[in-house]
């Protein structure tokens, strides 16, 4: 019955945003033309960045393994995880299940390559940046990564956790940071689903990994993305 299983809660507001984007971007004209999906809002999931930086990976993997088991019992075909940092563990996820897991990171790099862009700047948590999960796929597909200063990395981290804490989506500091790195040659990847909640000027050269995940989720669920 359910085509798509979503492991959410990382964070909860970002999961709501992901689901809303699924609905708004599906080419459907009545209720029963939308895709059947189920969301596991696992908001008590251990913090991904802490688990990576503090080498507590087992703590996170033990928690998310149960979600894969739940989705297998439900009978979904495809799994989407709207959290960039969690994709550091993608290879471990594949050992947990035979379900199709959308690789948010790789799909984003492939989209960038298809556009003919050869340089990226990544904006996300320290877990995402320090683990170089985007660099792994950028190297694979011949895409250059522009380094972000430590000061700006820490500022972005503060912005992300402020959104988690307050749900305040008014932030001009992030726009200033984007403008320092994004230009005609370099596309900025919005690589944290909290940052995806912010209103970003379309004139800034960016791509949102969450939007890539949304479109792939719709397509793999047998529906079409709204043009």
mmCIF file of C-alpha atoms in Angstrom:
data_model
loop_
_atom_site.group_PDB
_atom_site.id
_atom_site.type_symbol
_atom_site.label_atom_id
_atom_site.label_comp_id
_atom_site.label_asym_id
_atom_site.label_seq_id
_atom_site.Cartn_x
_atom_site.Cartn_y
_atom_site.Cartn_z
ATOM 1 C CA UNK A 1 0.000 0.000 0.000
ATOM 2 C CA UNK A 2 2.667 2.511 1.018
ATOM 3 C CA UNK A 3 5.153 3.382 -1.729
ATOM 4 C CA UNK A 4 7.442 5.646 0.291
ATOM 5 C CA UNK A 5 8.722 5.389 3.839
ATOM 6 C CA UNK A 6 10.210 8.506 5.419
ATOM 7 C CA UNK A 7 12.560 8.341 8.383
ATOM 8 C CA UNK A 8 12.058 11.813 9.806
ATOM 9 C CA UNK A 9 12.354 13.808 12.988
ATOM 10 C CA UNK A 10 15.848 15.086 12.135
ATOM 11 C CA UNK A 11 14.485 17.647 12.814
ATOM 12 C CA UNK A 12 10.695 17.618 13.102
ATOM 13 C CA UNK A 13 10.060 20.951 11.366
ATOM 14 C CA UNK A 14 12.333 19.917 8.500
ATOM 15 C CA UNK A 15 10.287 16.726 8.169
ATOM 16 C CA UNK A 16 7.071 18.740 7.941
ATOM 17 C CA UNK A 17 8.708 20.835 5.220
ATOM 18 C CA UNK A 18 9.745 17.703 3.310
ATOM 19 C CA UNK A 19 6.213 16.274 3.415
ATOM 20 C CA UNK A 20 4.679 19.578 2.353
ATOM 21 C CA UNK A 21 7.077 19.764 -0.601
ATOM 22 C CA UNK A 22 6.129 16.203 -1.603
ATOM 23 C CA UNK A 23 2.464 17.224 -1.730
ATOM 24 C CA UNK A 24 3.033 20.559 -3.466
ATOM 25 C CA UNK A 25 5.408 19.146 -6.086
ATOM 26 C CA UNK A 26 3.470 16.011 -7.035
ATOM 27 C CA UNK A 27 1.586 16.368 -10.311
ATOM 28 C CA UNK A 28 -1.784 15.484 -8.802
ATOM 29 C CA UNK A 29 -5.220 16.994 -9.323
ATOM 30 C CA UNK A 30 -7.173 15.127 -6.645
ATOM 31 C CA UNK A 31 -6.455 13.350 -3.371
ATOM 32 C CA UNK A 32 -6.056 9.853 -4.754
ATOM 33 C CA UNK A 33 -3.476 10.935 -7.318
ATOM 34 C CA UNK A 34 -0.971 11.673 -4.555
ATOM 35 C CA UNK A 35 1.521 9.041 -3.435
ATOM 36 C CA UNK A 36 0.933 6.759 -0.464
ATOM 37 C CA UNK A 37 3.626 7.342 2.107
ATOM 38 C CA UNK A 38 4.273 6.891 5.791
ATOM 39 C CA UNK A 39 6.404 9.124 8.011
ATOM 40 C CA UNK A 40 8.262 7.855 11.064
ATOM 41 C CA UNK A 41 8.895 11.051 13.003
ATOM 42 C CA UNK A 42 11.759 9.673 15.090
ATOM 43 C CA UNK A 43 12.511 12.938 16.890
ATOM 44 C CA UNK A 44 14.386 11.196 19.744
ATOM 45 C CA UNK A 45 17.035 10.007 17.291
ATOM 46 C CA UNK A 46 20.556 10.626 18.687
ATOM 47 C CA UNK A 47 22.203 13.784 17.365
ATOM 48 C CA UNK A 48 23.960 12.875 14.120
ATOM 49 C CA UNK A 49 26.776 15.409 14.380
ATOM 50 C CA UNK A 50 27.628 14.410 17.952
ATOM 51 C CA UNK A 51 27.618 10.730 17.024
ATOM 52 C CA UNK A 52 30.067 11.393 14.184
ATOM 53 C CA UNK A 53 32.397 13.814 15.963
ATOM 54 C CA UNK A 54 32.378 11.965 19.306
ATOM 55 C CA UNK A 55 32.688 8.522 17.656
ATOM 56 C CA UNK A 56 29.330 7.318 19.021
ATOM 57 C CA UNK A 57 28.167 5.914 15.707
ATOM 58 C CA UNK A 58 26.684 2.726 17.148
ATOM 59 C CA UNK A 59 24.251 4.798 19.222
ATOM 60 C CA UNK A 60 22.734 6.315 16.084
ATOM 61 C CA UNK A 61 22.867 3.154 13.992
ATOM 62 C CA UNK A 62 21.103 1.064 16.644
ATOM 63 C CA UNK A 63 18.277 3.611 16.736
ATOM 64 C CA UNK A 64 17.756 3.966 12.995
ATOM 65 C CA UNK A 65 18.049 0.222 12.355
ATOM 66 C CA UNK A 66 14.696 -0.212 14.123
ATOM 67 C CA UNK A 67 13.106 2.270 11.716
ATOM 68 C CA UNK A 68 14.251 0.248 8.720
ATOM 69 C CA UNK A 69 12.798 -2.863 10.352
ATOM 70 C CA UNK A 70 9.485 -1.045 10.887
ATOM 71 C CA UNK A 71 9.346 0.124 7.274
ATOM 72 C CA UNK A 72 10.081 -3.395 6.036
ATOM 73 C CA UNK A 73 7.144 -4.733 8.074
ATOM 74 C CA UNK A 74 4.882 -2.007 6.688
ATOM 75 C CA UNK A 75 5.948 -2.949 3.176
ATOM 76 C CA UNK A 76 7.232 0.272 1.624
ATOM 77 C CA UNK A 77 9.240 0.173 -1.592
ATOM 78 C CA UNK A 78 11.537 3.150 -1.102
ATOM 79 C CA UNK A 79 13.034 4.996 1.877
ATOM 80 C CA UNK A 80 13.788 8.723 2.049
ATOM 81 C CA UNK A 81 15.736 10.263 4.921
ATOM 82 C CA UNK A 82 15.467 14.074 4.937
ATOM 83 C CA UNK A 83 18.699 14.641 6.856
ATOM 84 C CA UNK A 84 21.984 15.298 5.077
ATOM 85 C CA UNK A 85 24.244 14.428 8.008
ATOM 86 C CA UNK A 86 22.695 10.987 8.442
ATOM 87 C CA UNK A 87 23.885 10.041 4.948
ATOM 88 C CA UNK A 88 27.383 9.683 6.351
ATOM 89 C CA UNK A 89 26.052 6.267 7.406
ATOM 90 C CA UNK A 90 24.550 5.400 4.005
ATOM 91 C CA UNK A 91 26.693 2.299 3.469
ATOM 92 C CA UNK A 92 25.654 0.979 6.886
ATOM 93 C CA UNK A 93 21.998 1.641 6.028
ATOM 94 C CA UNK A 94 22.300 -0.599 2.979
ATOM 95 C CA UNK A 95 23.443 -3.434 5.244
ATOM 96 C CA UNK A 96 20.263 -3.065 7.310
ATOM 97 C CA UNK A 97 17.731 -3.587 4.523
ATOM 98 C CA UNK A 98 17.065 -4.573 0.931
ATOM 99 C CA UNK A 99 14.721 -1.614 0.516
ATOM 100 C CA UNK A 100 15.720 1.070 -1.982
ATOM 101 C CA UNK A 101 17.241 3.976 -0.013
ATOM 102 C CA UNK A 102 17.505 7.274 -1.862
ATOM 103 C CA UNK A 103 21.027 8.664 -1.559
ATOM 104 C CA UNK A 104 20.294 12.341 -1.057
ATOM 105 C CA UNK A 105 23.951 13.330 -1.342
ATOM 106 C CA UNK A 106 24.784 11.419 -4.511
ATOM 107 C CA UNK A 107 21.560 12.489 -6.225
ATOM 108 C CA UNK A 108 22.397 16.135 -5.508
ATOM 109 C CA UNK A 109 25.891 15.825 -6.964
ATOM 110 C CA UNK A 110 24.458 14.067 -10.027
ATOM 111 C CA UNK A 111 21.958 16.898 -10.514
ATOM 112 C CA UNK A 112 24.788 19.430 -10.316
ATOM 113 C CA UNK A 113 26.871 17.475 -12.813
ATOM 114 C CA UNK A 114 23.903 17.261 -15.184
ATOM 115 C CA UNK A 115 23.695 21.056 -15.085
ATOM 116 C CA UNK A 116 27.319 21.268 -16.203
ATOM 117 C CA UNK A 117 28.490 22.882 -12.955
ATOM 118 C CA UNK A 118 31.967 21.878 -11.799
ATOM 119 C CA UNK A 119 32.419 23.617 -8.447
ATOM 120 C CA UNK A 120 30.385 23.492 -5.225
ATOM 121 C CA UNK A 121 30.384 24.990 -1.747
ATOM 122 C CA UNK A 122 28.648 22.938 0.936
ATOM 123 C CA UNK A 123 26.651 24.520 3.766
ATOM 124 C CA UNK A 124 25.594 22.143 6.531
ATOM 125 C CA UNK A 125 26.364 20.799 9.978
ATOM 126 C CA UNK A 126 29.893 20.172 11.194
ATOM 127 C CA UNK A 127 29.000 16.486 11.041
ATOM 128 C CA UNK A 128 28.317 16.784 7.316
ATOM 129 C CA UNK A 129 31.329 19.005 6.631
ATOM 130 C CA UNK A 130 33.916 17.259 8.809
ATOM 131 C CA UNK A 131 32.946 13.811 7.543
ATOM 132 C CA UNK A 132 33.365 15.087 3.957
ATOM 133 C CA UNK A 133 30.360 13.099 2.796
ATOM 134 C CA UNK A 134 29.774 15.510 -0.084
ATOM 135 C CA UNK A 135 33.445 15.406 -1.063
ATOM 136 C CA UNK A 136 33.175 11.626 -1.416
ATOM 137 C CA UNK A 137 30.657 11.951 -4.232
ATOM 138 C CA UNK A 138 32.122 15.156 -5.654
ATOM 139 C CA UNK A 139 35.413 13.306 -6.175
ATOM 140 C CA UNK A 140 33.550 10.392 -7.745
ATOM 141 C CA UNK A 141 31.911 12.633 -10.351
ATOM 142 C CA UNK A 142 34.709 15.134 -10.929
ATOM 143 C CA UNK A 143 33.238 18.109 -9.081
ATOM 144 C CA UNK A 144 35.502 20.539 -7.215
ATOM 145 C CA UNK A 145 34.680 21.613 -3.643
ATOM 146 C CA UNK A 146 35.364 25.186 -2.531
ATOM 147 C CA UNK A 147 36.572 25.320 1.083
ATOM 148 C CA UNK A 148 34.551 27.319 3.599
ATOM 149 C CA UNK A 149 36.324 29.125 6.435
ATOM 150 C CA UNK A 150 36.140 27.647 9.926
ATOM 151 C CA UNK A 151 34.448 30.820 11.149
ATOM 152 C CA UNK A 152 31.692 30.485 8.566
ATOM 153 C CA UNK A 153 31.310 26.752 9.225
ATOM 154 C CA UNK A 154 30.745 27.487 12.909
ATOM 155 C CA UNK A 155 28.346 30.323 12.098
ATOM 156 C CA UNK A 156 26.260 28.037 9.883
ATOM 157 C CA UNK A 157 26.232 25.432 12.654
ATOM 158 C CA UNK A 158 24.911 28.064 15.084
ATOM 159 C CA UNK A 159 22.202 29.066 12.595
ATOM 160 C CA UNK A 160 21.111 25.436 12.182
ATOM 161 C CA UNK A 161 20.840 24.738 15.895
ATOM 162 C CA UNK A 162 19.082 28.051 16.516
ATOM 163 C CA UNK A 163 16.384 26.939 14.065
ATOM 164 C CA UNK A 164 16.100 23.614 15.900
ATOM 165 C CA UNK A 165 15.812 25.405 19.245
ATOM 166 C CA UNK A 166 13.522 28.318 18.380
ATOM 167 C CA UNK A 167 11.873 27.557 14.993
ATOM 168 C CA UNK A 168 12.834 31.138 14.107
ATOM 169 C CA UNK A 169 13.264 31.267 10.334
ATOM 170 C CA UNK A 170 14.324 34.897 10.010
ATOM 171 C CA UNK A 171 18.070 34.944 9.441
ATOM 172 C CA UNK A 172 20.082 37.321 7.264
ATOM 173 C CA UNK A 173 23.489 36.059 8.414
ATOM 174 C CA UNK A 174 23.166 32.921 6.300
ATOM 175 C CA UNK A 175 22.454 34.967 3.179
ATOM 176 C CA UNK A 176 25.631 36.975 3.800
ATOM 177 C CA UNK A 177 27.628 33.749 4.119
ATOM 178 C CA UNK A 178 26.156 32.350 0.901
ATOM 179 C CA UNK A 179 27.092 35.512 -0.968
ATOM 180 C CA UNK A 180 30.734 35.071 0.046
ATOM 181 C CA UNK A 181 31.021 31.728 -1.751
ATOM 182 C CA UNK A 182 28.324 31.416 -4.405
ATOM 183 C CA UNK A 183 28.928 32.935 -7.826
ATOM 184 C CA UNK A 184 28.544 32.085 -11.496
ATOM 185 C CA UNK A 185 31.123 29.285 -11.225
ATOM 186 C CA UNK A 186 30.286 27.940 -7.760
ATOM 187 C CA UNK A 187 26.896 26.614 -6.705
ATOM 188 C CA UNK A 188 26.122 26.474 -2.999
ATOM 189 C CA UNK A 189 24.528 23.282 -1.729
ATOM 190 C CA UNK A 190 21.931 23.821 0.987
ATOM 191 C CA UNK A 191 23.048 20.682 2.788
ATOM 192 C CA UNK A 192 20.982 20.777 5.957
ATOM 193 C CA UNK A 193 17.220 20.413 6.074
ATOM 194 C CA UNK A 194 16.971 23.171 8.705
ATOM 195 C CA UNK A 195 18.638 25.577 6.276
ATOM 196 C CA UNK A 196 16.068 24.469 3.695
ATOM 197 C CA UNK A 197 13.445 26.208 5.833
ATOM 198 C CA UNK A 198 15.022 29.631 5.257
ATOM 199 C CA UNK A 199 13.896 31.994 2.509
ATOM 200 C CA UNK A 200 16.887 32.188 0.161
ATOM 201 C CA UNK A 201 17.055 34.732 -2.649
ATOM 202 C CA UNK A 202 16.709 32.880 -5.947
ATOM 203 C CA UNK A 203 19.365 35.168 -7.424
ATOM 204 C CA UNK A 204 21.978 33.386 -5.294
ATOM 205 C CA UNK A 205 23.399 30.361 -7.111
ATOM 206 C CA UNK A 206 22.249 27.503 -4.850
ATOM 207 C CA UNK A 207 20.711 24.056 -5.001
ATOM 208 C CA UNK A 208 18.735 22.589 -2.120
ATOM 209 C CA UNK A 209 19.500 18.920 -1.486
ATOM 210 C CA UNK A 210 16.061 18.565 0.109
ATOM 211 C CA UNK A 211 14.389 19.534 -3.166
ATOM 212 C CA UNK A 212 16.454 16.920 -4.983
ATOM 213 C CA UNK A 213 15.290 14.326 -2.445
ATOM 214 C CA UNK A 214 11.671 15.449 -2.850
ATOM 215 C CA UNK A 215 11.730 15.053 -6.628
ATOM 216 C CA UNK A 216 13.446 11.666 -6.502
ATOM 217 C CA UNK A 217 10.978 10.461 -3.858
ATOM 218 C CA UNK A 218 8.034 11.414 -6.058
ATOM 219 C CA UNK A 219 9.508 9.756 -9.150
ATOM 220 C CA UNK A 220 10.422 6.507 -7.383
ATOM 221 C CA UNK A 221 6.915 6.347 -5.931
ATOM 222 C CA UNK A 222 5.449 6.167 -9.432
ATOM 223 C CA UNK A 223 4.206 9.742 -9.669
ATOM 224 C CA UNK A 224 5.360 12.725 -11.712
ATOM 225 C CA UNK A 225 6.976 15.915 -10.491
ATOM 226 C CA UNK A 226 4.921 19.026 -11.180
ATOM 227 C CA UNK A 227 6.498 21.156 -13.902
#
